[in-house]
Coordinates of C-alpha atoms and ligand atoms in Angstrom, one line a residue:
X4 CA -177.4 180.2 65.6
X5 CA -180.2 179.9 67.5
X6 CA -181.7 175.9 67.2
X7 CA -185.3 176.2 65.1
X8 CA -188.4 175.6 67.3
X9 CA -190.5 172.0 67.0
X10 CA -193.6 170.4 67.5
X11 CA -193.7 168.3 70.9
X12 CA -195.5 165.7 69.2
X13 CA -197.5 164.8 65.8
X14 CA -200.9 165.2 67.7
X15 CA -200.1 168.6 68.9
X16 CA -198.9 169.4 65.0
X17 CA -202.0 168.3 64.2
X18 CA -204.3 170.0 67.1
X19 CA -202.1 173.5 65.8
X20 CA -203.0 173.2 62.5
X21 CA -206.3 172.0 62.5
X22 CA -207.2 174.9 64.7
X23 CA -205.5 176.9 62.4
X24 CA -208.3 176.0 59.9
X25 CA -211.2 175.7 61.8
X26 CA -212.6 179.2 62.3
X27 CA -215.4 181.7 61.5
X28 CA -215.5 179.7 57.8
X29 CA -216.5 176.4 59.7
X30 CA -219.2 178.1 61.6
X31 CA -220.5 181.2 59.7
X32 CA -219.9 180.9 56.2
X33 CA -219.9 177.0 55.3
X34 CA -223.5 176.3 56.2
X35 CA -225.0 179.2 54.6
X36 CA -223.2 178.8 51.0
X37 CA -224.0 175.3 51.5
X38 CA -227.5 176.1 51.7
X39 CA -227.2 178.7 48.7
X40 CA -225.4 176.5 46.7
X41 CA -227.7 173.6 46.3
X42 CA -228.1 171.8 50.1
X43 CA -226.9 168.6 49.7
X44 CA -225.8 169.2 46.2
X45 CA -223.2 171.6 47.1
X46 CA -221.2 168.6 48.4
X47 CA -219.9 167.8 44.9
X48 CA -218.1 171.2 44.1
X49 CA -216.9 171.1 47.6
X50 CA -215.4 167.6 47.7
X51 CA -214.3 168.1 43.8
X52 CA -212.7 171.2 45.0
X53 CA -211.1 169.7 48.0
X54 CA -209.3 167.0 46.4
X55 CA -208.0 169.0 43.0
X56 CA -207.0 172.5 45.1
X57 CA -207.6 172.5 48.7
X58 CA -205.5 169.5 49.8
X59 CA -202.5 169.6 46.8
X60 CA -201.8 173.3 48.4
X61 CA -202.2 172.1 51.9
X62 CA -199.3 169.8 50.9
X63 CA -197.4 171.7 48.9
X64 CA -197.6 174.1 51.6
X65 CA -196.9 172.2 54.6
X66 CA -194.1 170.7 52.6
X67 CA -192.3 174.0 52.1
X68 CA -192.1 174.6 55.7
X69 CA -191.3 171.1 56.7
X70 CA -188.3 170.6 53.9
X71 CA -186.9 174.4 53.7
X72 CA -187.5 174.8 57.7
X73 CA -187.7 178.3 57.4
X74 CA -190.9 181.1 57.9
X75 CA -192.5 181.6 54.6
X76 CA -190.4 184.5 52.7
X77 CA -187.0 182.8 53.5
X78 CA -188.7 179.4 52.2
X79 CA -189.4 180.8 49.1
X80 CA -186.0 181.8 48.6
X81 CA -184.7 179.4 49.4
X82 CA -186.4 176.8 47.4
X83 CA -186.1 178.6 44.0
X84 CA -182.6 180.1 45.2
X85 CA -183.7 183.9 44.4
X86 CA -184.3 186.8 46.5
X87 CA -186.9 187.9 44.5
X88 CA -189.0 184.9 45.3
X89 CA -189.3 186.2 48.7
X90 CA -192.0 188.5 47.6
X91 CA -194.5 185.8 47.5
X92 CA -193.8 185.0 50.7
X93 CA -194.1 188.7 52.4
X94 CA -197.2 189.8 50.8
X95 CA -198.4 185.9 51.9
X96 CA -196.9 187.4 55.8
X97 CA -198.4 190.8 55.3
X98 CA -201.7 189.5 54.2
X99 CA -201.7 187.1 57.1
X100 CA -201.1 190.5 58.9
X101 CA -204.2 192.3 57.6
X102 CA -206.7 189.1 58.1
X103 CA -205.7 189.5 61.2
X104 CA -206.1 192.8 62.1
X105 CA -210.0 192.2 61.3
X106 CA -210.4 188.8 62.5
X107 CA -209.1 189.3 65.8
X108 CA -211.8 192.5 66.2
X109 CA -214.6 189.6 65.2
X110 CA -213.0 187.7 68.1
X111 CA -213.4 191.4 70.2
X112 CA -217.3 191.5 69.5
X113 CA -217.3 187.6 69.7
X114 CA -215.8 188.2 73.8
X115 CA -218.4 191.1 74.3
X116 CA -221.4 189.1 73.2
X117 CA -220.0 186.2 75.0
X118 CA -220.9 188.0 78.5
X119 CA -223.8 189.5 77.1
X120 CA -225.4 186.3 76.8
X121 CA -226.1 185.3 80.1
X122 CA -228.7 188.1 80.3
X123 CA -229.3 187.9 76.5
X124 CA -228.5 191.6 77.1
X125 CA -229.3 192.3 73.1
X126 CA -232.8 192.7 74.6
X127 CA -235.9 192.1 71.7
X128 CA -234.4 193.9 68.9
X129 CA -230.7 192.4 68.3
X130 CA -230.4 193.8 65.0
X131 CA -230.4 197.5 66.2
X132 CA -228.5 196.4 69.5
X133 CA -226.4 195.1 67.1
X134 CA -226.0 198.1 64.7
X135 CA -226.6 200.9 66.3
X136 CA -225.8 200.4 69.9
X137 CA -222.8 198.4 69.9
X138 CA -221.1 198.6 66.5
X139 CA -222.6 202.2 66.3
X140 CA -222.4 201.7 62.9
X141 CA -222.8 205.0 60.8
X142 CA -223.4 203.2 57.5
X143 CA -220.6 204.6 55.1
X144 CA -217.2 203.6 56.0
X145 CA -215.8 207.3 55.1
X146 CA -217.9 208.4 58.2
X147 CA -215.6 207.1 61.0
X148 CA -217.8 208.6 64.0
X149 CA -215.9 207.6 67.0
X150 CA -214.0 204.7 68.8
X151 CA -216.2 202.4 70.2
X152 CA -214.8 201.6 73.5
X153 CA -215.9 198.6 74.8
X154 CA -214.5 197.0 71.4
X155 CA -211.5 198.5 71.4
X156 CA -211.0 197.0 75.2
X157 CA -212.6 193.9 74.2
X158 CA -209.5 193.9 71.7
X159 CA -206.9 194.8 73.8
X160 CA -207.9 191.5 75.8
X161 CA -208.2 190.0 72.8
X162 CA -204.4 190.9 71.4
X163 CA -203.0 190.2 75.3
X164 CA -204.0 186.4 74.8
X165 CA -202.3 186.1 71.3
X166 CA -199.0 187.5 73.2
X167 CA -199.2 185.6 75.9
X168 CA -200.0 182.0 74.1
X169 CA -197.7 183.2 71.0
X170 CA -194.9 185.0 72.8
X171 CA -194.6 181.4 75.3
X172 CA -193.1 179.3 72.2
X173 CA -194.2 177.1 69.6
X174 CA -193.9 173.9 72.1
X175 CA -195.3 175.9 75.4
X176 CA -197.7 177.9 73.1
X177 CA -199.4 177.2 70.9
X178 CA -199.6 173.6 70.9
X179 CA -199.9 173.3 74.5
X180 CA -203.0 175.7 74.4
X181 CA -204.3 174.4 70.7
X182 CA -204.2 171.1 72.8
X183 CA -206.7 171.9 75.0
X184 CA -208.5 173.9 72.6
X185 CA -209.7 171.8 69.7
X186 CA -211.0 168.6 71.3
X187 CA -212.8 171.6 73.6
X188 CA -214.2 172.6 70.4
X189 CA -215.7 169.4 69.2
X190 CA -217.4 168.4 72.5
X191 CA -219.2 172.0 72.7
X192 CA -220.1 171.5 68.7
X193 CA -221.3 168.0 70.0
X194 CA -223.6 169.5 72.7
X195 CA -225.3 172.3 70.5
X196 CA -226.0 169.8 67.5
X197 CA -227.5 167.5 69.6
X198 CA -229.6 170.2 71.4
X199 CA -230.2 172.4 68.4
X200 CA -231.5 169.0 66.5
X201 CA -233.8 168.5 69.8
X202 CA -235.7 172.4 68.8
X203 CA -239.6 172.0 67.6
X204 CA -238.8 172.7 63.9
X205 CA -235.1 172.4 64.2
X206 CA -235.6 169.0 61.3
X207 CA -237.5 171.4 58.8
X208 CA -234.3 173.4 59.4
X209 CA -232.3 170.5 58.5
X210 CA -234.0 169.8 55.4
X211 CA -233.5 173.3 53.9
X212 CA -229.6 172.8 54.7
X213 CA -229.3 169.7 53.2
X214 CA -232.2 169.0 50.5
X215 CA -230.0 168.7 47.2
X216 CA -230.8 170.9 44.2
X217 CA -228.7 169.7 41.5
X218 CA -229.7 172.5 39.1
X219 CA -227.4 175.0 40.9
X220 CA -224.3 172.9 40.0
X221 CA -224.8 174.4 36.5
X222 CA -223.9 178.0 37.6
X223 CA -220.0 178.3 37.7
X224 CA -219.9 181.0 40.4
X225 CA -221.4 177.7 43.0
X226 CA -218.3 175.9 41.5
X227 CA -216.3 179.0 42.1
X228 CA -217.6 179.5 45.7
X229 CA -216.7 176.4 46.6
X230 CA -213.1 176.5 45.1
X231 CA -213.4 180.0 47.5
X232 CA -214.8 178.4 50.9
X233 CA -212.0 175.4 50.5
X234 CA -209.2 178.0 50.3
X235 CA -210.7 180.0 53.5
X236 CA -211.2 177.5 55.4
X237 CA -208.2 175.8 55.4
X238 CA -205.9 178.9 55.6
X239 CA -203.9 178.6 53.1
X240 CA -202.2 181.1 50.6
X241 CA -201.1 182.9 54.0
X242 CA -198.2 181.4 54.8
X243 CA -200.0 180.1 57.6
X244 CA -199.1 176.3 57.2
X245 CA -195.7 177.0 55.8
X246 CA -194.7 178.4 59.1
X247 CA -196.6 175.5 61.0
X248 CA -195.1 173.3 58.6
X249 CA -191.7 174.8 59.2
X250 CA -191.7 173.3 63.0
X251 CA -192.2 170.1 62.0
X252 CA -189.3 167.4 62.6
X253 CA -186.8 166.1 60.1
X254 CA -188.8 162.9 59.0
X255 CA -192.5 164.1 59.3
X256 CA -195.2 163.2 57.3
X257 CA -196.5 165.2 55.4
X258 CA -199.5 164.0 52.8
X259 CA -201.1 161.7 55.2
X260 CA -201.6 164.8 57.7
X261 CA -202.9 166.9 55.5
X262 CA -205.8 164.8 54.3
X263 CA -206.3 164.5 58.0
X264 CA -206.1 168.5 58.3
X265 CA -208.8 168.4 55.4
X266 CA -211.4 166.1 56.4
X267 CA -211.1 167.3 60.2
X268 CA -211.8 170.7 59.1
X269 CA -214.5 169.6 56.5
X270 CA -216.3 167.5 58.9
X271 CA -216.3 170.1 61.5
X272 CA -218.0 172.7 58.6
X273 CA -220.6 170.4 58.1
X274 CA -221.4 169.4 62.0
X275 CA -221.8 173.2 62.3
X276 CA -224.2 173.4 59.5
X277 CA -226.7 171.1 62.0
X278 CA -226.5 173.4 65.0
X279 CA -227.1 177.0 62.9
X280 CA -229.9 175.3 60.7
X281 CA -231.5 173.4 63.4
X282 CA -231.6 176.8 65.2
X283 CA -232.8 178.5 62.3
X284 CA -235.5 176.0 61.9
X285 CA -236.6 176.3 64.8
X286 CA -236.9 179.9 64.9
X287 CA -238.8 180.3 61.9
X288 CA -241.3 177.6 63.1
X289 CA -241.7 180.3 66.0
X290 CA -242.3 183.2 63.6
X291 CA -244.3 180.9 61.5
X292 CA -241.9 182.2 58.7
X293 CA -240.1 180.0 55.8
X294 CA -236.4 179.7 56.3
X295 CA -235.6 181.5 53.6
X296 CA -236.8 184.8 55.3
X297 CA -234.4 184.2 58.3
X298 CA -231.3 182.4 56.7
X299 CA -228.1 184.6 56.7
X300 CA -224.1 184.2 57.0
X301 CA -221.2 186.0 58.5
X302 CA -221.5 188.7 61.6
X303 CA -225.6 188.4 60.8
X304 CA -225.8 185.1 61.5
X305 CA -223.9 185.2 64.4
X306 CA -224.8 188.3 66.3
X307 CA -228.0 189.4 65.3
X308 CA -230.4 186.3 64.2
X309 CA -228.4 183.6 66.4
X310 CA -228.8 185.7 69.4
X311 CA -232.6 186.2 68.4
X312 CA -233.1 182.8 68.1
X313 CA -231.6 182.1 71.6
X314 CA -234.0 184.9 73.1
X315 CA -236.8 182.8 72.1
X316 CA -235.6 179.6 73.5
X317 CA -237.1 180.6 77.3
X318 CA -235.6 178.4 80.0
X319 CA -231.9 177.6 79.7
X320 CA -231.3 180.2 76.9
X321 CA -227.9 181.9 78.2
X322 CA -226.3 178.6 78.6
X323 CA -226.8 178.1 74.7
X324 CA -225.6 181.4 73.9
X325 CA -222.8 181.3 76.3
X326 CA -221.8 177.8 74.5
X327 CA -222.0 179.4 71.3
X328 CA -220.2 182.7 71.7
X329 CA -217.5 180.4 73.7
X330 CA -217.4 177.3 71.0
X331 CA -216.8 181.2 68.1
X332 CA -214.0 182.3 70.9
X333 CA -212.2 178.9 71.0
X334 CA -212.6 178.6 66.9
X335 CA -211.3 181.9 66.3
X336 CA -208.4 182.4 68.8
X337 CA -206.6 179.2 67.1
X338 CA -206.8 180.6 64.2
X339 CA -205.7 184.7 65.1
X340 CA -202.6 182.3 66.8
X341 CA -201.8 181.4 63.8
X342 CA -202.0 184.1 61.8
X343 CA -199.9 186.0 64.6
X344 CA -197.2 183.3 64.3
X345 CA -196.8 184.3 60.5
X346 CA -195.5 187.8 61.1
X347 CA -193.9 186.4 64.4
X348 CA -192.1 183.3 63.0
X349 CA -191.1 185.8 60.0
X350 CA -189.8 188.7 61.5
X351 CA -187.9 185.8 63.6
X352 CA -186.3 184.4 60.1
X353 CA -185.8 187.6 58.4
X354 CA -184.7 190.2 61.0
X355 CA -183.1 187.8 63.4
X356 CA -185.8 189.5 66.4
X357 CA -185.5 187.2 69.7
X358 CA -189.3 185.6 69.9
X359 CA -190.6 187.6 72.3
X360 CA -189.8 191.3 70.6
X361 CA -191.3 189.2 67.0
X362 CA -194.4 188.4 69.1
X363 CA -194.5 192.1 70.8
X364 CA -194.2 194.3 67.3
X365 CA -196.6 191.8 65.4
X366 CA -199.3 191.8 68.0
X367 CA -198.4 195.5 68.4
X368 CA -199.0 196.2 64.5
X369 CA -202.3 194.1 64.2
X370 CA -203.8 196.1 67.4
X371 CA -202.8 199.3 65.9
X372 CA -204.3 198.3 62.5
X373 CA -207.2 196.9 64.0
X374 CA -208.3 200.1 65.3
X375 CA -209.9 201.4 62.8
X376 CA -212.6 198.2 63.0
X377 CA -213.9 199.4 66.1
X378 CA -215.1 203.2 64.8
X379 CA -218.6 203.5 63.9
X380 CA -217.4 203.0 60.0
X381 CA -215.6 200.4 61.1
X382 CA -218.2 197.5 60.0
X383 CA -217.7 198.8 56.4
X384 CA -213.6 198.8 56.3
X385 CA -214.7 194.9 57.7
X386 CA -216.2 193.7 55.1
X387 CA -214.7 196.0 52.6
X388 CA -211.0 194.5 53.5
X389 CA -213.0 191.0 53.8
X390 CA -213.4 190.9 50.5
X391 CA -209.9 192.4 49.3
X392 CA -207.9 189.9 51.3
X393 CA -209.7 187.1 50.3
X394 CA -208.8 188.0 46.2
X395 CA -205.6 190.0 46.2
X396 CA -204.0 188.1 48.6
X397 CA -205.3 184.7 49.4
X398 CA -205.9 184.2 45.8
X399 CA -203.1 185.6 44.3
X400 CA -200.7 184.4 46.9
X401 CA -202.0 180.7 46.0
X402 CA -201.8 181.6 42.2
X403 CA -198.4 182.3 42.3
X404 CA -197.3 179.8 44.5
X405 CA -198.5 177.1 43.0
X406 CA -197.0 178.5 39.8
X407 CA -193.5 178.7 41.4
X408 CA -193.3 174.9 42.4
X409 CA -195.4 173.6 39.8
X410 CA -193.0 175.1 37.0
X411 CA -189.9 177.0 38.6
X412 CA -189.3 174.2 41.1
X413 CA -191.1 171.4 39.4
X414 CA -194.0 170.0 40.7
X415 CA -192.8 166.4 39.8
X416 CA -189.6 167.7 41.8
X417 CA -191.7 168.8 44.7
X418 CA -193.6 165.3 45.0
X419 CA -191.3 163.0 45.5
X420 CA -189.3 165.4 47.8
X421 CA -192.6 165.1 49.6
X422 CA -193.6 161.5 49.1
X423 CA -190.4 160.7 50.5
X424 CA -191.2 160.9 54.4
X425 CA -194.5 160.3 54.0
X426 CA -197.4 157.8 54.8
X427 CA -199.2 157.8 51.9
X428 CA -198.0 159.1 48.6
X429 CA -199.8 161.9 45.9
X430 CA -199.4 160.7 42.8
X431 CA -199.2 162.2 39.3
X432 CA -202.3 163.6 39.8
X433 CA -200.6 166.7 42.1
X434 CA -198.8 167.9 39.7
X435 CA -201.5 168.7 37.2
X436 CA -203.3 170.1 40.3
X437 CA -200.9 172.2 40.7
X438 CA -199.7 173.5 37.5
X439 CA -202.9 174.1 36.0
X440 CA -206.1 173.5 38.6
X441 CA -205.0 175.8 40.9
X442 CA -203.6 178.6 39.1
X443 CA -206.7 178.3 36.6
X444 CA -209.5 179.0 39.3
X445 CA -207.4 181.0 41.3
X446 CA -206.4 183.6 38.5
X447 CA -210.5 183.1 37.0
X448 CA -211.5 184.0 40.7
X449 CA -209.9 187.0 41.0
X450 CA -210.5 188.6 37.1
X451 CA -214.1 187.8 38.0
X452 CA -214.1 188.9 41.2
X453 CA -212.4 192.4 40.2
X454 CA -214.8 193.0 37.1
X455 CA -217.4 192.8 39.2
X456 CA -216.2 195.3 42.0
X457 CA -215.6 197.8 39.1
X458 CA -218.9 196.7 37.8
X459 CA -221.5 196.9 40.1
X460 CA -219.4 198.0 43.4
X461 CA -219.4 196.4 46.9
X462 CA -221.3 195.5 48.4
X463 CA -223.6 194.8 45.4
X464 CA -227.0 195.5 47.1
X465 CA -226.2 198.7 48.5
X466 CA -222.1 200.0 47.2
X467 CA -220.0 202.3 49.7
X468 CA -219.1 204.9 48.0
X469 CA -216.0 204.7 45.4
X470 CA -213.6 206.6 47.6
X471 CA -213.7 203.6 49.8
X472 CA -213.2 200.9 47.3
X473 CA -210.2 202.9 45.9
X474 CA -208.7 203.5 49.7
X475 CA -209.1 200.1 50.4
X476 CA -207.6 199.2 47.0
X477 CA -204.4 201.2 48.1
X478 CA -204.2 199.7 51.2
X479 CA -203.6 196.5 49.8
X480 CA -200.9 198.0 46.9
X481 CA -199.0 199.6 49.9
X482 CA -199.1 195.5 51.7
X483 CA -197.8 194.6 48.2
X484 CA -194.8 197.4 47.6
X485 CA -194.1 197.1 51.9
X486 CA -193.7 193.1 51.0
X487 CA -191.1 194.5 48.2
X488 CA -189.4 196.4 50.6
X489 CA -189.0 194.0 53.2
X490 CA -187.2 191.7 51.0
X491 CA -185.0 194.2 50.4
X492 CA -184.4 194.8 53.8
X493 CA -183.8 191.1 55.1
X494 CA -180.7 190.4 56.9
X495 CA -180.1 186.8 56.0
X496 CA -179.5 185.3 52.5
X497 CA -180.5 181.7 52.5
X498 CA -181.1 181.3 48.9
X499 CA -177.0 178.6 48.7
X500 CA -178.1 176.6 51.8
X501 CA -178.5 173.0 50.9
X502 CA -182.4 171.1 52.1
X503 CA -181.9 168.8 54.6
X504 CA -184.2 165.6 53.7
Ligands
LIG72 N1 -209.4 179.1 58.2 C1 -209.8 180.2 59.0 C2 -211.3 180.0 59.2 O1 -212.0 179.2 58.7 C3 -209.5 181.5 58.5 C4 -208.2 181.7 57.9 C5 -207.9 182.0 56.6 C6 -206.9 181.6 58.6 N2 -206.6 182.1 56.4 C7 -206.0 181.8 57.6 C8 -206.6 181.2 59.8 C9 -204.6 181.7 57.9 C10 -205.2 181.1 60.2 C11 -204.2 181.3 59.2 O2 -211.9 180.9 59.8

């Protein structure tokens, strides 16, 4: 048998892993529902959120990997002792599988825009260099037009670094590159807050980002959101930090470092929030516009108003830009590693597949599957698939995972099996979390989230049209029966072998 990977040390663990969950929810999406959600206010649902979902699955998953030390389907078995349980455990592996087919073609347009910046070569309209001329974006995701090229290169690069840095080993790898990465990270976030804070306007900015509106804490779909954001952002329901978890050695700990996987990524979320609103500010004090006419999230934010905002910076724009596109790269390529190593470190388990051939057929499938991102319908499949993944699999995996050790296994069980090597201890507390916290919003979450698709469509301010909600629905029930299919087809049976502790 061949001997199971591990971390070189607990810093690089913790480099992986917290790169892992920093990402495009750190930089795009947490200041801008923080700012929808009641500024300041908003830190409430998120913390409350935190503590009773985010960090009780962060342990429970991390401890699955760390005390079954096997890639997530096999851990599943082999914790509950049936087959069946695998499921879980695929779809969580084939989800990871479609994030990442669309996340790594963000990473694609993040590479182009990151050598378009010295020039600012989006010229003085980036929304339709944006739209039209890069993305070519047809508006209706039925209407493929064509491939756009320099995506689907940028993509190709893109996929080559994930083989290379995944392909090399968990040791050689990915921690020695996440190593490098994340403290990289947090010195460029460093420089742009402290230069975005120095912008004319940039503390009116502030103010709109942070100014608490308590009022908004009495609308459950803010509570929701942030229940949503915590899950996002700190990857789990992917089987992401199972696998990490998985390389961890015999006597680990396991609670302590996930509060410090938490608050690293949390912190990080809200450092972020400075740069974009500061930026914002100051570009509406240039337009002599209110914040509110400028403030977006997601692809917007990042390629269309933060590129406009850097055009009107004059001297020393494209280092700003570059920073930023570069800070998006480095953010985003620790996390597309990790969600590479969950097919990789799977197919690994399952199919007994040498590393390398795991790493080739997993980057292989995500470039194939990514392909359809870079047509001109492409930015609708995005989004479309976004929003899917984010429900039926994030959510449900989570749902049903938490269900499995909170009442198959026993969360009580699961706690002191955890508690055992660790620092610090959960305490009863965890268990609650987990049998009925979790599941509850989770589960809520996604019957909300599906009424109001079959409601009022997606997106709600302007629907594609219902053959593409129902093609993209079907894409995800194929992930679901494949996951079915590949427990049928795994090769090793794990669910007798005894846990070492
Ligand atoms: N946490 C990542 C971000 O904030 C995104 C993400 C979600 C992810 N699930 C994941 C990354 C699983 C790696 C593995 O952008």
């Amino acid at each position: 048998m061949v001997k199971r990977e591990h971390w070189g040390t607990r810093y690089g663990f913790l480099m992986a892993a917290i790169g892992s969950a920093i990402g495009l929810g750190n930089i795009w999406r947490f200041p801008y529902i923080t700012y929808k959600s009641g500024g300041g206010a908003f830190f409430i649902p998120y913390l409350f959120a935190l503590i009773t979902a985010g960090i009780p699955l962060l342990v429970l998953e991390i401890g699955l990997g760390a005390k079954t030390r096997r890639s997530s389907p096999l851990a599943f078995e082999k914790l509950t002792g049936k087959k069946r349980y695998g499921w879980v455990g695929w779809w969580a592996t084939i989800g990871s599988l479609l994030l990442v087919s669309y996340y790594s073609v963000i990473m694609a347009w993040t590479l182009s825009y990151l050598i378009k910046a010295p020039t600012l070569a989006w010229g003085t309209d980036p929304n339709t260099y944006f739209m039209k001329d890069f993305l070519g974006w047809t508006g209706n995701p039925l209407n493929l037009g064509g491939i756009r090229l320099e995506i689907l290169i940028a993509l190709v690069v893109v996929w080559t670094i994930n083989w290379l840095i995944v392909g090399k080993g968990v040791r050689k790898g990915i921690e020695c590159v996440t190593k490098i990465m994340i403290p990289l990270s947090w010195i460029i976030i460093a420089i742009l807050v402290i230069r975005s804070l120095t912008f004319p306007g940039a503390m009116e900015g502030v103010n709109w980002y942070l100014n608490p509106d308590f009022s908004k804490l009495r609308n459950p779909r803010v509570w929701l959101d942030a229940y949503g954001q915590v899950f996002f952002t700190l990857s789990v329901g992917q089987g992401a930090m199972i696998i990490y978890g998985s390389y961890l050695k015999g006597k680990s700990d396991i609670v302590n470092n996930s509060f410090i996987i938490a608050f690293a990524d949390s912190i990080f979320a809200f450092l972020a929030g400075f740069a974009v609103f500061g930026t914002l500010g100051f570009m509406a004090s240039q337009m002599g516009v209110g914040i509110d006419e400028v403030v977006v999230s997601g692809a917007e934010l990042a390629f269309v108003t933060y590129p406009k905002a850097i055009s009107m910076l004059g001297a020393g724009s494209g280092i700003i830009g570059v920073l930023f596109f570069f800070l998006l790269l480095m953010a985003g390529l620790s996390s597309s590693i990790c969600l590479t190593e969950v097919s990789t470190g799977g197919l690994m388990g399952s199919f007994k597949m040498s590393r390398k051939k795991a790493a080739t057929v997993a980057c292989g499938v995500s470039l194939l599957a990514g392909i359809i991102y870079t047509t001109g319908g492409g930015f609708g499949w995005l989004n479309l698939m976004d929003n899917y993944i984010n429900y039926f699999s994030l959510a449900l995996v989570g749902a049903l995972e938490a269900l499995l050790i909170g009442w198959v296994f026993k969360a009580r069980r699961f706690r002191i099996w955890v508690n055992f090597t660790s620092e610090i201890c959960v305490g009863r507390w965890w268990d609650w979390c987990i049998k009925l916290v979790t599941p509850f919003i989770l589960v809520t979450t996604l019957v909300w989230t599906s009424m109001s698709i079959l409601k009022a469509g997606y997106p709600i301010e302007a629907p594609y049209p219902s053959l593409a909600l129902l093609l993209g629905f079907l894409i995800i029930l194929a992930g679901m029966i494949a996951a079915f299919l590949c427990v049928r087809l795994t090769k090793v049976d794990v669910t007798r072998e005894k846990f070492k502790v």
